[in-house]
Amino acid sequence: MILAKQNHPPTVGGSVGGGKYFVNGGNILSGDIAVQGSKNCLTPILAASIMVSGETVLTNTPDIGDLFSELLILNSIGVSYKKMSGVIFSDAKNAESVPLTSELCDKMRSSILFLAPLLARTGKCDIAKPGGCKIGDRPIDFHLDVIRKMGATVKDEYDLIKCRADKRLHGAIIQFPKISVGATETAICAAVTASGTTKILGAACEPEIMGLAKFLNKCGAKIRGAGTNYIVIEGVKELNPTNFEIIPDRIATVTYLAAAAATRGEIYIRNADSNALYAILPFFEAAGCHLSVSEKGRTIYLNAKNRALKSIGQVTTSPYPGFATDAQPLLMALTASVNGTSIFEDGIFENRFMLVPELAKMGAKIY
Ligand code: UD1
């Protein structure tokens, strides 16, 4: 959708994953596009596949930088994999615990999602603190508290956190002080093959959590309540091979909608899940876009052609089913192109407004 014409002076230059995008503005973005599979669903599932005795087949997988970082980690611990367009075959039968150094972990926040599966599978995980986008402090204390409660020891040795479980992890009551997507995923992964029952209170409800639970249940896990704040898991001895289709990426969907709206275009997005976006889609209508959703919610149509768009009022982010923090910058960029004042409040990450000075460079008035 974005045209890279490197022979023209770029209106915006950015660096992502070591590459650069040159964006020449002034084009209306219109078209028909199938949305990719969700990064935030793929990453925990690929990490959890370490616990499966045999081959995992994942379909609808996106070709993104985080996937390549994750495949490097899998490779280092002896997981064999084959990647074809949109499909990943991985086989963890020879997985072993090797230190996951900062070289492997600092490209992606989700590297911490390897902790529980590797510990559950091998009883040992040495892992560097995760890297990832700098949207806030992003501590990992909840993840470490979960595995401690389930019987592991944790030693923070400067460059590596060394975690050990002499015997099988055991079930526990986990009560999160704050809703955390990643820590809920860690608790689910640690619990599925632990002995006894684990109860997670204050769990995150994101669709990606439901995706992880569906995948693990397909492998023979016993997880109930995923998608609510209270999840109960009965540990099983082993997980069996399966195949699973990654759910649509809701943030990529919002990205395309915002790009079409900001340039006053018209777009059909196929393979989407509009139900996962019900806190966000009304803001496009509030801006004055025409929006419609197909009967099963898989196709979203947005038309902003020749429309004078306006303020969307106030956006306040919160955990699912609230307005996703990852969608906030996209809507802010859209509102920089409309008449009137919109207000944004982000209660999840303290550093989520890093786009403000960049938009201001392009003339947006943001206070
Ligand atoms: C996930 C998503 C990310 C999204 C975020 C919030 C993935 C790979 N990433 O990130 O795109 O922006 O959810 O929806 O799924 N916290 C702690 N201690 C911890 C863990 C988290 O204090 O151990 C705090 C965080 O600082 C933050 C809040 O909990 O304020 C929520 O973070 P969390 O849901 O864990 O974010 P991620 O799972 O890292």
Short mmCIF file of C-alpha atoms and ligand atoms in Angstrom, two decimals:
data_model
loop_
_atom_site.label_atom_id
_atom_site.label_comp_id
_atom_site.label_asym_id
_atom_site.label_seq_id
_atom_site.Cartn_x
_atom_site.Cartn_y
_atom_site.Cartn_z
CA MET A 1 0.00 0.00 0.00
CA ILE A 2 2.90 2.37 0.66
CA LEU A 3 4.88 3.14 -2.45
CA ALA A 4 8.64 3.04 -2.04
CA LYS A 5 10.09 5.36 -4.67
CA GLN A 6 13.66 5.82 -3.59
CA ASN A 7 14.50 8.15 -6.50
CA HIS A 8 12.17 10.81 -5.06
CA PRO A 9 13.03 12.84 -1.98
CA PRO A 10 11.34 11.02 0.87
CA THR A 11 8.69 12.88 2.82
CA VAL A 12 9.21 10.49 5.72
CA GLY A 13 12.21 8.27 6.44
CA GLY A 14 12.08 5.68 9.17
CA SER A 15 14.12 2.72 10.23
CA VAL A 16 12.38 -0.50 11.10
CA GLY A 17 14.24 -3.73 11.85
CA GLY A 18 17.36 -2.28 10.24
CA GLY A 19 15.56 -1.38 6.97
CA LYS A 20 14.18 1.94 5.82
CA TYR A 21 10.87 3.00 4.43
CA PHE A 22 10.59 5.99 2.13
CA VAL A 23 7.04 7.21 1.94
CA ASN A 24 5.94 9.63 -0.74
CA GLY A 25 2.70 11.14 0.47
CA GLY A 26 -0.23 12.53 -1.39
CA ASN A 27 -1.64 9.24 -2.63
CA ILE A 28 -5.08 8.00 -1.76
CA LEU A 29 -4.78 4.48 -0.36
CA SER A 30 -7.62 2.35 -1.68
CA GLY A 31 -7.94 -1.33 -2.42
CA ASP A 32 -8.82 -4.82 -1.38
CA ILE A 33 -6.51 -6.65 0.99
CA ALA A 34 -6.43 -9.85 3.03
CA VAL A 35 -5.13 -9.21 6.51
CA GLN A 36 -2.24 -11.34 7.75
CA GLY A 37 -2.18 -13.69 10.75
CA SER A 38 -1.60 -12.11 14.14
CA LYS A 39 1.96 -11.57 15.36
CA ASN A 40 0.83 -11.53 18.97
CA CYS A 41 -0.98 -14.84 18.50
CA LEU A 42 1.84 -16.51 16.57
CA THR A 43 4.64 -15.66 19.00
CA PRO A 44 3.28 -17.36 22.16
CA ILE A 45 2.06 -20.36 20.13
CA LEU A 46 5.42 -20.90 18.45
CA ALA A 47 7.11 -20.68 21.86
CA ALA A 48 4.54 -23.08 23.38
CA SER A 49 5.18 -25.57 20.57
CA ILE A 50 8.46 -26.45 22.37
CA MET A 51 6.30 -28.41 24.82
CA VAL A 52 4.70 -30.55 22.09
CA SER A 53 6.08 -34.01 21.51
CA GLY A 54 6.18 -34.00 17.70
CA GLU A 55 5.37 -31.74 14.78
CA THR A 56 3.35 -28.53 15.04
CA VAL A 57 1.90 -27.07 11.85
CA LEU A 58 0.87 -23.42 11.97
CA THR A 59 -1.00 -21.82 9.05
CA ASN A 60 -1.86 -18.18 8.26
CA THR A 61 1.54 -17.13 9.69
CA PRO A 62 2.75 -13.60 8.88
CA ASP A 63 6.18 -12.88 7.36
CA ILE A 64 7.44 -10.42 9.94
CA GLY A 65 10.70 -9.58 11.69
CA ASP A 66 9.60 -11.04 15.03
CA LEU A 67 8.96 -14.39 13.38
CA PHE A 68 12.54 -14.54 12.09
CA SER A 69 13.88 -13.59 15.55
CA GLU A 70 11.73 -16.33 17.04
CA LEU A 71 12.89 -18.92 14.50
CA LEU A 72 16.50 -18.09 15.48
CA ILE A 73 15.64 -18.87 19.10
CA LEU A 74 13.93 -22.15 18.11
CA ASN A 75 16.95 -23.08 16.02
CA SER A 76 19.33 -22.41 18.90
CA ILE A 77 17.45 -24.81 21.19
CA GLY A 78 17.41 -27.59 18.62
CA VAL A 79 13.89 -27.25 17.24
CA SER A 80 13.85 -28.12 13.56
CA TYR A 81 11.50 -26.12 11.39
CA LYS A 82 10.45 -25.58 7.82
CA LYS A 83 8.92 -22.33 6.66
CA MET A 84 6.77 -22.05 3.57
CA SER A 85 4.57 -19.17 2.48
CA GLY A 86 2.16 -18.71 5.39
CA VAL A 87 2.96 -22.10 6.96
CA ILE A 88 5.47 -23.15 9.59
CA PHE A 89 6.25 -26.77 10.46
CA SER A 90 8.24 -27.14 13.68
CA ASP A 91 9.38 -30.23 15.51
CA ALA A 92 10.63 -29.92 19.08
CA LYS A 93 11.52 -33.57 19.71
CA ASN A 94 15.22 -32.71 20.07
CA ALA A 95 14.71 -29.47 22.03
CA GLU A 96 17.28 -28.84 24.74
CA SER A 97 17.88 -25.95 27.08
CA VAL A 98 20.67 -23.65 25.92
CA PRO A 99 21.12 -20.12 27.27
CA LEU A 100 18.91 -17.62 25.45
CA THR A 101 21.41 -14.78 25.36
CA SER A 102 20.71 -11.11 24.85
CA GLU A 103 21.79 -11.50 21.22
CA LEU A 104 18.81 -13.79 20.72
CA CYS A 105 16.38 -11.97 23.01
CA ASP A 106 16.91 -8.27 22.61
CA LYS A 107 15.15 -7.93 19.27
CA MET A 108 11.76 -8.87 20.63
CA ARG A 109 9.79 -8.44 23.82
CA SER A 110 8.12 -11.80 23.28
CA SER A 111 11.39 -13.68 23.85
CA ILE A 112 10.23 -13.84 27.50
CA LEU A 113 7.46 -16.16 26.28
CA PHE A 114 10.09 -18.91 25.83
CA LEU A 115 10.76 -18.96 29.57
CA ALA A 116 7.78 -21.07 30.71
CA PRO A 117 7.72 -23.56 27.81
CA LEU A 118 11.48 -24.23 27.99
CA LEU A 119 11.38 -24.55 31.77
CA ALA A 120 8.34 -26.84 31.65
CA ARG A 121 9.92 -29.00 28.95
CA THR A 122 13.51 -29.24 30.28
CA GLY A 123 13.46 -28.02 33.91
CA LYS A 124 15.97 -25.31 33.03
CA CYS A 125 15.92 -21.93 31.33
CA ASP A 126 18.67 -19.30 31.28
CA ILE A 127 17.26 -16.25 29.57
CA ALA A 128 18.34 -12.65 28.97
CA LYS A 129 15.96 -9.82 29.73
CA PRO A 130 13.82 -9.17 26.68
CA GLY A 131 14.26 -6.30 24.27
CA GLY A 132 11.54 -5.01 22.02
CA CYS A 133 9.90 -1.69 21.28
CA LYS A 134 10.58 1.00 23.85
CA ILE A 135 7.02 1.94 24.70
CA GLY A 136 7.54 1.83 28.43
CA ASP A 137 9.39 0.17 31.25
CA ARG A 138 8.14 -3.35 30.39
CA PRO A 139 9.27 -5.27 33.48
CA ILE A 140 9.04 -9.10 33.67
CA ASP A 141 8.39 -9.46 37.40
CA PHE A 142 4.93 -11.03 36.88
CA HIS A 143 6.44 -13.74 34.65
CA LEU A 144 9.10 -14.57 37.26
CA ASP A 145 6.54 -14.55 40.11
CA VAL A 146 4.40 -17.05 38.18
CA ILE A 147 7.16 -19.62 37.75
CA ARG A 148 8.35 -19.13 41.37
CA LYS A 149 4.82 -19.85 42.60
CA MET A 150 4.79 -23.01 40.52
CA GLY A 151 7.96 -24.35 42.09
CA ALA A 152 10.89 -22.91 40.11
CA THR A 153 13.89 -21.07 41.52
CA VAL A 154 14.97 -17.82 39.89
CA LYS A 155 18.40 -16.20 40.09
CA ASP A 156 19.06 -12.88 38.41
CA GLU A 157 22.73 -13.06 37.39
CA TYR A 158 23.27 -9.75 35.61
CA ASP A 159 23.16 -10.82 31.96
CA LEU A 160 21.01 -13.93 32.41
CA ILE A 161 18.06 -14.88 34.57
CA LYS A 162 18.64 -18.49 35.63
CA CYS A 163 15.48 -20.49 36.29
CA ARG A 164 15.38 -24.09 37.47
CA ALA A 165 12.67 -26.64 38.27
CA ASP A 166 14.14 -29.80 39.81
CA LYS A 167 10.87 -31.61 39.29
CA ARG A 168 7.68 -31.00 37.31
CA LEU A 169 6.18 -27.56 37.97
CA HIS A 170 3.09 -27.68 40.17
CA GLY A 171 -0.29 -25.97 39.96
CA ALA A 172 -0.87 -22.75 41.93
CA ILE A 173 -3.30 -19.90 42.45
CA ILE A 174 -1.98 -16.96 40.46
CA GLN A 175 -3.48 -13.56 41.17
CA PHE A 176 -2.12 -10.80 38.94
CA PRO A 177 -1.93 -7.32 40.45
CA LYS A 178 -2.44 -5.82 37.00
CA ILE A 179 -3.69 -7.32 33.75
CA SER A 180 -0.77 -8.55 31.64
CA VAL A 181 -1.09 -10.32 28.31
CA GLY A 182 2.39 -11.83 28.34
CA ALA A 183 2.31 -12.92 31.98
CA THR A 184 -1.08 -14.59 31.44
CA GLU A 185 0.51 -16.49 28.54
CA THR A 186 3.45 -17.47 30.76
CA ALA A 187 1.05 -18.74 33.44
CA ILE A 188 -0.96 -20.76 30.90
CA CYS A 189 2.19 -22.34 29.41
CA ALA A 190 3.69 -23.13 32.82
CA ALA A 191 0.40 -24.69 33.97
CA VAL A 192 -0.57 -26.92 31.05
CA THR A 193 1.95 -29.66 31.87
CA ALA A 194 2.30 -28.90 35.60
CA SER A 195 0.98 -31.33 38.20
CA GLY A 196 -2.44 -30.40 39.60
CA THR A 197 -4.69 -27.41 38.99
CA THR A 198 -3.76 -23.79 38.34
CA LYS A 199 -6.23 -20.95 38.79
CA ILE A 200 -5.39 -17.62 37.17
CA LEU A 201 -7.24 -14.61 38.59
CA GLY A 202 -7.01 -11.23 36.88
CA ALA A 203 -6.07 -12.92 33.58
CA ALA A 204 -5.89 -10.94 30.34
CA CYS A 205 -8.84 -11.65 27.97
CA GLU A 206 -7.23 -10.71 24.62
CA PRO A 207 -8.19 -12.76 21.52
CA GLU A 208 -4.52 -13.83 21.32
CA ILE A 209 -4.89 -15.50 24.76
CA MET A 210 -7.91 -17.36 23.42
CA GLY A 211 -5.82 -18.34 20.37
CA LEU A 212 -3.06 -19.75 22.59
CA ALA A 213 -5.56 -21.66 24.74
CA LYS A 214 -7.34 -23.09 21.67
CA PHE A 215 -4.02 -24.26 20.25
CA LEU A 216 -2.96 -25.89 23.53
CA ASN A 217 -6.38 -27.50 24.05
CA LYS A 218 -6.07 -28.94 20.52
CA CYS A 219 -2.79 -30.48 21.73
CA GLY A 220 -4.62 -32.11 24.65
CA ALA A 221 -4.27 -29.41 27.34
CA LYS A 222 -7.17 -28.76 29.72
CA ILE A 223 -7.73 -25.00 29.84
CA ARG A 224 -11.10 -23.50 30.72
CA GLY A 225 -12.16 -19.86 30.83
CA ALA A 226 -9.67 -18.34 28.35
CA GLY A 227 -11.15 -15.04 27.17
CA THR A 228 -12.34 -14.24 30.71
CA ASN A 229 -10.46 -12.91 33.76
CA TYR A 230 -10.57 -16.32 35.44
CA ILE A 231 -8.78 -19.26 33.82
CA VAL A 232 -8.57 -22.77 35.26
CA ILE A 233 -6.01 -25.28 33.99
CA GLU A 234 -5.72 -28.97 34.87
CA GLY A 235 -2.17 -30.08 34.13
CA VAL A 236 -1.65 -32.96 31.67
CA LYS A 237 1.43 -35.14 31.26
CA GLU A 238 2.13 -34.33 27.62
CA LEU A 239 0.97 -32.33 24.64
CA ASN A 240 0.32 -33.96 21.27
CA PRO A 241 1.15 -32.70 17.77
CA THR A 242 -1.50 -30.64 16.02
CA ASN A 243 -2.12 -28.04 13.35
CA PHE A 244 -3.58 -24.61 14.01
CA GLU A 245 -4.62 -21.54 12.02
CA ILE A 246 -3.31 -18.26 13.44
CA ILE A 247 -6.08 -15.73 14.07
CA PRO A 248 -6.27 -12.49 12.01
CA ASP A 249 -4.06 -9.61 13.14
CA ARG A 250 -6.40 -7.03 14.66
CA ILE A 251 -3.69 -4.34 14.86
CA ALA A 252 -2.73 -4.81 11.19
CA THR A 253 -6.45 -4.50 10.40
CA VAL A 254 -6.64 -1.16 12.22
CA THR A 255 -3.43 -0.06 10.45
CA TYR A 256 -5.03 -0.57 7.02
CA LEU A 257 -8.29 1.09 8.11
CA ALA A 258 -6.42 4.11 9.51
CA ALA A 259 -4.25 4.40 6.38
CA ALA A 260 -7.30 4.35 4.11
CA ALA A 261 -9.20 6.81 6.33
CA ALA A 262 -6.25 9.22 6.72
CA THR A 263 -5.82 9.42 2.93
CA ARG A 264 -9.60 9.50 2.31
CA GLY A 265 -9.55 6.18 0.50
CA GLU A 266 -11.84 3.19 0.30
CA ILE A 267 -10.80 -0.28 1.45
CA TYR A 268 -12.05 -3.83 1.76
CA ILE A 269 -10.21 -5.90 4.36
CA ARG A 270 -10.75 -9.66 4.03
CA ASN A 271 -9.99 -12.49 6.53
CA ALA A 272 -10.44 -10.05 9.40
CA ASP A 273 -12.19 -10.56 12.72
CA SER A 274 -14.41 -7.54 13.27
CA ASN A 275 -15.66 -8.92 16.62
CA ALA A 276 -12.19 -8.42 18.08
CA LEU A 277 -12.39 -4.74 17.08
CA TYR A 278 -15.73 -3.71 18.45
CA ALA A 279 -14.18 -1.14 20.84
CA ILE A 280 -12.24 0.45 17.96
CA LEU A 281 -14.42 0.39 14.83
CA PRO A 282 -16.97 2.94 16.18
CA PHE A 283 -14.19 5.57 16.26
CA PHE A 284 -13.87 5.37 12.47
CA GLU A 285 -17.61 6.03 12.22
CA ALA A 286 -17.29 8.87 14.75
CA ALA A 287 -14.67 10.39 12.43
CA GLY A 288 -17.26 10.35 9.63
CA CYS A 289 -16.10 7.28 7.65
CA HIS A 290 -18.69 4.92 6.24
CA LEU A 291 -18.05 1.49 7.72
CA SER A 292 -19.75 -1.82 7.14
CA VAL A 293 -19.02 -5.37 8.19
CA SER A 294 -20.03 -8.57 6.40
CA GLU A 295 -22.46 -10.97 8.04
CA LYS A 296 -19.79 -13.20 9.55
CA GLY A 297 -17.57 -10.25 10.44
CA ARG A 298 -14.71 -11.45 8.19
CA THR A 299 -14.82 -8.54 5.71
CA ILE A 300 -14.66 -4.90 6.80
CA TYR A 301 -15.39 -2.12 4.32
CA LEU A 302 -14.40 1.48 4.98
CA ASN A 303 -15.13 4.46 2.74
CA ALA A 304 -13.66 7.88 3.50
CA LYS A 305 -13.73 9.18 -0.09
CA ASN A 306 -14.47 12.90 -0.41
CA ARG A 307 -15.50 13.03 3.23
CA ALA A 308 -14.71 15.87 5.62
CA LEU A 309 -13.56 13.84 8.60
CA LYS A 310 -13.85 15.20 12.12
CA SER A 311 -12.73 14.70 15.72
CA ILE A 312 -13.26 11.27 17.23
CA GLY A 313 -13.72 12.60 20.78
CA GLN A 314 -11.67 10.84 23.44
CA VAL A 315 -9.79 7.55 23.18
CA THR A 316 -8.76 5.90 26.45
CA THR A 317 -6.85 2.64 26.15
CA SER A 318 -7.45 -0.31 28.45
CA PRO A 319 -7.01 -4.09 28.41
CA TYR A 320 -9.29 -6.09 26.12
CA PRO A 321 -12.22 -5.74 25.52
CA GLY A 322 -11.27 -2.05 25.84
CA PHE A 323 -9.51 0.07 23.23
CA ALA A 324 -6.15 -1.62 22.44
CA THR A 325 -3.06 0.42 23.31
CA ASP A 326 -1.41 -0.80 20.08
CA ALA A 327 -4.20 0.83 18.04
CA GLN A 328 -3.92 4.20 19.78
CA PRO A 329 -1.02 5.62 17.69
CA LEU A 330 -2.81 4.62 14.49
CA LEU A 331 -5.94 6.54 15.45
CA MET A 332 -3.81 9.48 16.61
CA ALA A 333 -2.12 9.61 13.19
CA LEU A 334 -5.56 9.55 11.57
CA THR A 335 -6.85 12.41 13.74
CA ALA A 336 -3.84 14.52 12.72
CA SER A 337 -5.55 14.69 9.31
CA VAL A 338 -9.07 15.65 10.45
CA ASN A 339 -10.76 18.82 11.59
CA GLY A 340 -11.24 19.33 15.31
CA THR A 341 -9.53 18.23 18.49
CA SER A 342 -9.32 14.62 19.68
CA ILE A 343 -8.02 13.47 23.07
CA PHE A 344 -5.88 10.38 23.78
CA GLU A 345 -5.15 8.80 27.12
CA ASP A 346 -2.96 5.69 27.44
CA GLY A 347 -3.09 3.92 30.77
CA ILE A 348 -1.06 0.82 29.81
CA PHE A 349 2.39 1.99 28.75
CA GLU A 350 3.87 5.27 29.99
CA ASN A 351 5.82 5.90 26.80
CA ARG A 352 3.14 5.34 24.21
CA PHE A 353 3.20 8.86 22.76
CA MET A 354 6.58 8.68 21.03
CA LEU A 355 4.91 9.42 17.72
CA VAL A 356 3.85 12.88 18.93
CA PRO A 357 7.11 14.71 18.08
CA GLU A 358 7.25 12.90 14.73
CA LEU A 359 3.70 13.93 13.80
CA ALA A 360 4.51 17.44 15.02
CA LYS A 361 7.45 17.57 12.56
CA MET A 362 4.87 17.02 9.82
CA GLY A 363 2.70 19.86 11.06
CA ALA A 364 0.30 18.17 13.49
CA LYS A 365 -0.73 20.30 16.46
CA ILE A 366 -0.52 18.02 19.47
CA TYR A 367 -0.41 19.17 23.06
C1 UD1 B 1 1.37 -7.40 24.88
C2 UD1 B 1 1.45 -7.21 23.39
C3 UD1 B 1 1.63 -5.74 23.06
C4 UD1 B 1 0.54 -4.90 23.73
C5 UD1 B 1 0.45 -5.22 25.23
C6 UD1 B 1 -0.73 -4.55 25.91
C7 UD1 B 1 2.47 -9.27 22.67
C8 UD1 B 1 3.68 -9.94 22.08
N1 UD1 B 1 2.58 -7.95 22.89
O1 UD1 B 1 2.61 -6.97 25.42
O2 UD1 B 1 1.58 -5.58 21.65
O3 UD1 B 1 0.86 -3.53 23.59
O4 UD1 B 1 0.30 -6.64 25.42
O5 UD1 B 1 -1.92 -4.90 25.30
O6 UD1 B 1 1.44 -9.89 22.86
N2 UD1 B 1 3.73 -5.47 33.44
C9 UD1 B 1 4.43 -5.51 34.64
N3 UD1 B 1 5.16 -6.63 34.92
C10 UD1 B 1 5.24 -7.70 34.08
C11 UD1 B 1 4.52 -7.65 32.86
C12 UD1 B 1 3.77 -6.52 32.57
O7 UD1 B 1 4.39 -4.56 35.42
O8 UD1 B 1 5.93 -8.68 34.39
C13 UD1 B 1 2.93 -4.27 33.10
C14 UD1 B 1 3.50 -3.51 31.89
O9 UD1 B 1 4.53 -2.64 32.25
C15 UD1 B 1 2.27 -2.82 31.34
C16 UD1 B 1 1.13 -3.79 31.69
O10 UD1 B 1 1.64 -4.68 32.67
O11 UD1 B 1 2.05 -1.61 32.04
C17 UD1 B 1 0.62 -4.58 30.53
O12 UD1 B 1 1.71 -5.19 29.84
P1 UD1 B 1 1.56 -6.60 29.13
O13 UD1 B 1 0.12 -6.88 28.89
O14 UD1 B 1 2.35 -7.60 29.87
O15 UD1 B 1 2.27 -6.34 27.76
P2 UD1 B 1 3.03 -7.41 26.87
O16 UD1 B 1 2.50 -8.78 27.15
O17 UD1 B 1 4.49 -7.16 26.99
#
